Tab-separated table of C-alpha atoms in Angstrom:
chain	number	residue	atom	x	y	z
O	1	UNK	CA	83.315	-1.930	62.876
O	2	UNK	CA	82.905	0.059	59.498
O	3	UNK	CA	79.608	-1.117	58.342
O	4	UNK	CA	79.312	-1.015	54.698
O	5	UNK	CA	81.969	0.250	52.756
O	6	UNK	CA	81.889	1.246	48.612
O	7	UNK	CA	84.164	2.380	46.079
O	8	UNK	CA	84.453	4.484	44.629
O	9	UNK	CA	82.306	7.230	45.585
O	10	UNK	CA	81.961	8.475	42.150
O	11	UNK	CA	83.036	7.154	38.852
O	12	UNK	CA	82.880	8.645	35.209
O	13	UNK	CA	83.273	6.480	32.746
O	14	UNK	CA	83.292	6.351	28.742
O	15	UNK	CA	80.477	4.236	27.012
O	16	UNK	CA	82.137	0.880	26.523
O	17	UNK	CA	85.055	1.379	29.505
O	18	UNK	CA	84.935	-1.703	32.430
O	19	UNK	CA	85.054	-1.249	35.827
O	20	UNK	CA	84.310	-2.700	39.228
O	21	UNK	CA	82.402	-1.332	41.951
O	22	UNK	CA	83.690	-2.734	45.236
O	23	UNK	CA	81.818	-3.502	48.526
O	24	UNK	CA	82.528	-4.772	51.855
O	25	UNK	CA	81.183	-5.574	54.944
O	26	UNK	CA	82.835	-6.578	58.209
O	27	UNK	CA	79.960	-7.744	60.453
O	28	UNK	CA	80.596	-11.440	58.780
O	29	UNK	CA	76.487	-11.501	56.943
O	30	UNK	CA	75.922	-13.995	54.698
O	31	UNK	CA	73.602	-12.015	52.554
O	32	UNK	CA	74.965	-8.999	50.510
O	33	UNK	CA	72.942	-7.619	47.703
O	34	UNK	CA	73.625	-4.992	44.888
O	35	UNK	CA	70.859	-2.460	44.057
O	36	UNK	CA	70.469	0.815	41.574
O	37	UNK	CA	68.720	3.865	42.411
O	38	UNK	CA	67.163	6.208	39.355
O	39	UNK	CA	65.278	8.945	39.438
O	40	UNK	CA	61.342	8.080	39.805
O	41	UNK	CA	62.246	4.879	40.313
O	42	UNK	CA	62.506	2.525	43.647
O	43	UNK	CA	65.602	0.855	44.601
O	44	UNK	CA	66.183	-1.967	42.092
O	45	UNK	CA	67.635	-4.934	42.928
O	46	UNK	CA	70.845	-6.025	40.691
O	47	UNK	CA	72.328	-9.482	41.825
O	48	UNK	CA	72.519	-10.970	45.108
O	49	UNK	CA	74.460	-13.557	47.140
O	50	UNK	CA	73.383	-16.249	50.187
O	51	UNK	CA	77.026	-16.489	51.335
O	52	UNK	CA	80.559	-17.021	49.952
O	53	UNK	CA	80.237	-18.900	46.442
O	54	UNK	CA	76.663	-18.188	45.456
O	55	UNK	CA	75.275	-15.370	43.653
O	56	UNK	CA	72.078	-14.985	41.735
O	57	UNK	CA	69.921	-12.513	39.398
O	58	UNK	CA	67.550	-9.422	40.685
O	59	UNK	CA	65.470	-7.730	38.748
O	60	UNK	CA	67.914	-6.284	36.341
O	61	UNK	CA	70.376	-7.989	35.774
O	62	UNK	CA	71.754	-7.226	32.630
O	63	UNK	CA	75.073	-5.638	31.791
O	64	UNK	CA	76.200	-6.586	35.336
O	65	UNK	CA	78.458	-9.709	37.089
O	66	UNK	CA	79.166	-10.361	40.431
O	67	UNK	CA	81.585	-13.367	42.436
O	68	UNK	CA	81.528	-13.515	46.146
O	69	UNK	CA	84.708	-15.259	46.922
O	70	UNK	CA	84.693	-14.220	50.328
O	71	UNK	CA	81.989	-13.501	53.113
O	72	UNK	CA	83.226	-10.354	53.609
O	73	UNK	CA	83.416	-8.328	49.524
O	74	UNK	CA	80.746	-8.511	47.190
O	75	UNK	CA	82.349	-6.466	44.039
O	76	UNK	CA	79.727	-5.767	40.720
O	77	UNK	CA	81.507	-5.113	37.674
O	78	UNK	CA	80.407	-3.411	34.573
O	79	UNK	CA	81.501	-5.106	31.218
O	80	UNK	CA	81.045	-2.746	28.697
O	81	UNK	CA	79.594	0.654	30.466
O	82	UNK	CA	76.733	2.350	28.941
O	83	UNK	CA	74.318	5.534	29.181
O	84	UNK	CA	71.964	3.434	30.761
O	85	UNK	CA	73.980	2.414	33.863
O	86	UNK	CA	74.156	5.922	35.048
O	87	UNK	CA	72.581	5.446	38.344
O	88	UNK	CA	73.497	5.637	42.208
O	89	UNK	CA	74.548	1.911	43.232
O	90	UNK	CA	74.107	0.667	46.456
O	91	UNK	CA	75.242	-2.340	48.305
O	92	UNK	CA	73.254	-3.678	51.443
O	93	UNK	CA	74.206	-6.502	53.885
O	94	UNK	CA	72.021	-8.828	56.633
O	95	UNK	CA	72.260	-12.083	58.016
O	96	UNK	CA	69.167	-12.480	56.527
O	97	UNK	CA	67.338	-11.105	54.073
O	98	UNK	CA	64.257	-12.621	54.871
O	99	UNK	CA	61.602	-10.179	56.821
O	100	UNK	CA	64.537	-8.813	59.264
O	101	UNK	CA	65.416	-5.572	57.424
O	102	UNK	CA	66.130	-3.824	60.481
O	103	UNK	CA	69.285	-6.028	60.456
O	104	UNK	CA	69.842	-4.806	56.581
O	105	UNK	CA	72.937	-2.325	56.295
O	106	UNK	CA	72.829	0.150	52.873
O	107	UNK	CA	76.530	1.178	51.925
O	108	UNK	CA	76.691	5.026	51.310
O	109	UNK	CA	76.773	4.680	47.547
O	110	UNK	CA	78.761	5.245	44.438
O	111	UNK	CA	77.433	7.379	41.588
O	112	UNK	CA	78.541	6.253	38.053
O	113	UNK	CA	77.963	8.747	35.165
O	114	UNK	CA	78.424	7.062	31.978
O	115	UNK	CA	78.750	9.067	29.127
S	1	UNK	CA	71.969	16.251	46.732
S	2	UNK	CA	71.201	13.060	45.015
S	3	UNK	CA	69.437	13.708	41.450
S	4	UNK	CA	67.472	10.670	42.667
S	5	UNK	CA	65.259	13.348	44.679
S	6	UNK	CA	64.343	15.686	41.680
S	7	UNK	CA	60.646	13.686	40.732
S	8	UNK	CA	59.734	12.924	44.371
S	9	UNK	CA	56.623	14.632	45.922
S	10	UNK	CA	57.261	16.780	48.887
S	11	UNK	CA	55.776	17.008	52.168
S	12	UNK	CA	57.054	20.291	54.269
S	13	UNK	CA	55.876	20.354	57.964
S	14	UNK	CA	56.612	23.313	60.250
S	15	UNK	CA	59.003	21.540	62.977
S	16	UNK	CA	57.049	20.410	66.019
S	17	UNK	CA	54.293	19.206	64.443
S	18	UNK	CA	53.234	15.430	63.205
S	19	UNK	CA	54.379	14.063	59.615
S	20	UNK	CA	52.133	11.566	57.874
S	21	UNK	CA	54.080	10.124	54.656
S	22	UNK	CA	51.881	7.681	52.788
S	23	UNK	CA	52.776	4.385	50.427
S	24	UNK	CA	50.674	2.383	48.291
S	25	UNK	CA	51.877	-1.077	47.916
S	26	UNK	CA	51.607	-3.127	45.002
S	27	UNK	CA	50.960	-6.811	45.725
S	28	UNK	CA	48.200	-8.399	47.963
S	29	UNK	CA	50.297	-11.332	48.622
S	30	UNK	CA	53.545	-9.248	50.421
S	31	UNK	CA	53.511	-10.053	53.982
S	32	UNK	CA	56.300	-7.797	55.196
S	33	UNK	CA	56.609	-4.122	55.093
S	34	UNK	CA	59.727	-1.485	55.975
S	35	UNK	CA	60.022	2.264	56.102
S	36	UNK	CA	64.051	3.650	55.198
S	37	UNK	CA	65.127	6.854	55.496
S	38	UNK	CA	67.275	8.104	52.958
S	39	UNK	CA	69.779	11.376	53.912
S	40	UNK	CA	71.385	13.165	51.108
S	41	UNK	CA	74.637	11.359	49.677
S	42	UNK	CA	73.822	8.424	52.278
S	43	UNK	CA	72.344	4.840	52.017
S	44	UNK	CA	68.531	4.160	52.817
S	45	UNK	CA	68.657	3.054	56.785
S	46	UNK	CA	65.865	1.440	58.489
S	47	UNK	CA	63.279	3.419	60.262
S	48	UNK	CA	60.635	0.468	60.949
S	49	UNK	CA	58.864	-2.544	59.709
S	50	UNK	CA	55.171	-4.152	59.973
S	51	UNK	CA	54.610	-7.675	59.302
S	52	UNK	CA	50.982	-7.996	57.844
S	53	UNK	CA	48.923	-9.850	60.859
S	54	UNK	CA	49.642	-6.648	62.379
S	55	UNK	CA	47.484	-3.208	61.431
S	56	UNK	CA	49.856	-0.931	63.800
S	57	UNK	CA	53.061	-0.380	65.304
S	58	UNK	CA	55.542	1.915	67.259
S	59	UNK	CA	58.737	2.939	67.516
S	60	UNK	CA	60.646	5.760	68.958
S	61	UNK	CA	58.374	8.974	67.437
S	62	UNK	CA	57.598	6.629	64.533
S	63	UNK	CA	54.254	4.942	64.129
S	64	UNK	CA	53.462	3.022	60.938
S	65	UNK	CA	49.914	1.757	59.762
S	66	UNK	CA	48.923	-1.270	58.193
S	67	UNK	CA	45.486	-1.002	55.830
S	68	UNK	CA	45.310	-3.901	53.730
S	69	UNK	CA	42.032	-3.740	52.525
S	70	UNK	CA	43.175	-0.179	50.695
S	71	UNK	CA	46.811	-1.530	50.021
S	72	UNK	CA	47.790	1.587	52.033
S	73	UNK	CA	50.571	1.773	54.302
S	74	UNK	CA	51.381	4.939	56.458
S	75	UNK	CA	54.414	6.804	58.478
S	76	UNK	CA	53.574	8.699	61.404
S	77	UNK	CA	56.748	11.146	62.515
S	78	UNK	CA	55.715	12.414	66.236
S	79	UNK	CA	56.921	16.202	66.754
S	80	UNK	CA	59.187	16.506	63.710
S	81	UNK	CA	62.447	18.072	64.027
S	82	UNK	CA	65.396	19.413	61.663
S	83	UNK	CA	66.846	15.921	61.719
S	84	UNK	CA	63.742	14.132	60.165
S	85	UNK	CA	64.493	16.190	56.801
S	86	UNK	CA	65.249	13.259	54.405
S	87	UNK	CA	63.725	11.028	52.013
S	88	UNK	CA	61.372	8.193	53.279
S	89	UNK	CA	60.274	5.370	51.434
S	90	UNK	CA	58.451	2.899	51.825
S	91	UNK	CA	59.175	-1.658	51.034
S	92	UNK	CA	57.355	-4.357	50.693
S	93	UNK	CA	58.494	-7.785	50.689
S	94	UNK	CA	56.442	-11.052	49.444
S	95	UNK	CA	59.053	-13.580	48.943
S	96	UNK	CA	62.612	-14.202	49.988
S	97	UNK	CA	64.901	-11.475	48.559
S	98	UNK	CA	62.094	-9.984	46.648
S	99	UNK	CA	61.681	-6.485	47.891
S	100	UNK	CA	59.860	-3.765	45.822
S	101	UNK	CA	60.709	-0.555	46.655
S	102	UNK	CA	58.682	2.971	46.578
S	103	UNK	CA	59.832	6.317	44.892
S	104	UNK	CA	59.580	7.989	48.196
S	105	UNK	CA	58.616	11.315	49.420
S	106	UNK	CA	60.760	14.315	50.524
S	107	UNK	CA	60.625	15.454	53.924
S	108	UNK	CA	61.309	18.882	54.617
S	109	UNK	CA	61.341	20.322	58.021
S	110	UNK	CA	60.882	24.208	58.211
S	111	UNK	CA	61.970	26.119	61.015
């Protein structure tokens, strides 16, 4: 049982470059959720997803799509990259995201620099 | 270590003693409250969580505090040791999938 896994760890990228982040999960949760971390800042929620086929906006949404064609990956992907996105991401899993957040597992993170 | 901790307020307790980290949440209406713990290079994991018909509750040398009169919402560490050295922030939650999350303070633990 790995949890929640990310890729890459880190990532440089050139303003207008693509790329997806990747996530997984192998404890079969329906909810998966990507969130940014800045400095000064709270986590920030990104886009989420109830289960396999359904995704939905956060609170920033912008610059960022997501698919969840399976229960088990949840991959965010990054357009057109730019200054802005340089951030730590993380991805988090539950059954539920409703008031059971000791069931919520964080990934350990990729860092994107975007220059 | 994560540049995330560079603006975060810092709480150093000699090891042993009791931490106190405090929150101040934003909305009257959230209902549901969590604690993480955040090492360096790691994801936040879940310390504990207070739903708000509750003022107190425990855990394993954790103790969180409920005040909703002040918005206020406390972490008690029992007998700190080396391994409590993190960041800890605080959540609140008022709707589904709606969490707001703290800035969270830094722990340090001095020998």
């Amino acid at each position: 049982n790995a949890g929640v896994t990310q890729t890459p760890k880190f990532q440089v990228l050139k303003t207008g470059q693509s790329m997806t982040l990747q996530c997984a999960q192998d404890m079969n949760h329906e909810y998966m959720s990507w969130y940014r971390q800045d400095p000064g800042m709270g986590l920030r929620l990104i886009h989420y997803s109830v289960g396999a086929g359904i995704t939905d906006q956060g609170e920033v949404p912008n610059g960022y799509n997501v698919s969840r064609s399976t229960t088990e990956d949840f991959p965010l992907r990054l357009l057109s990259a730019a200054p802005s996105q340089t951030s730590v991401y993380f991805c988090a899993s539950s059954w539920t995201p409703d008031r059971a957040a000791e069931t919520q597992y964080f990934g350990p993170g990729t860092r994107l620099l975007v220059l | 270590g994560e540049s995330v901790g560079l603006h975060l307020p810092t709480l150093s307790v000699q090891e042993g003693d009791n931490s106190i980290i405090n929150c101040a949440y934003s909305n009257s209406a959230s209902d549901y409250f969590i604690w993480y713990k955040q090492e360096s290079g790691k994801g936040p994991q879940f310390i504990i969580d207070i739903r708000s018909n509750m003022d107190k509750r425990q855990g394993q040398r954790v103790t969180v505090l409920l005040n909703k009169t002040v918005k206020h919402l406390s972490l008690q560490i029992a007998a700190t040791q080396p391994g409590d050295s993190a960041v800890y922030f605080c959540a609140e939650m008022h709707s589904a999938y709606k969490y707001i999350f703290g800035t969270g303070t830094r722990l340090k633990v001095l020998a």
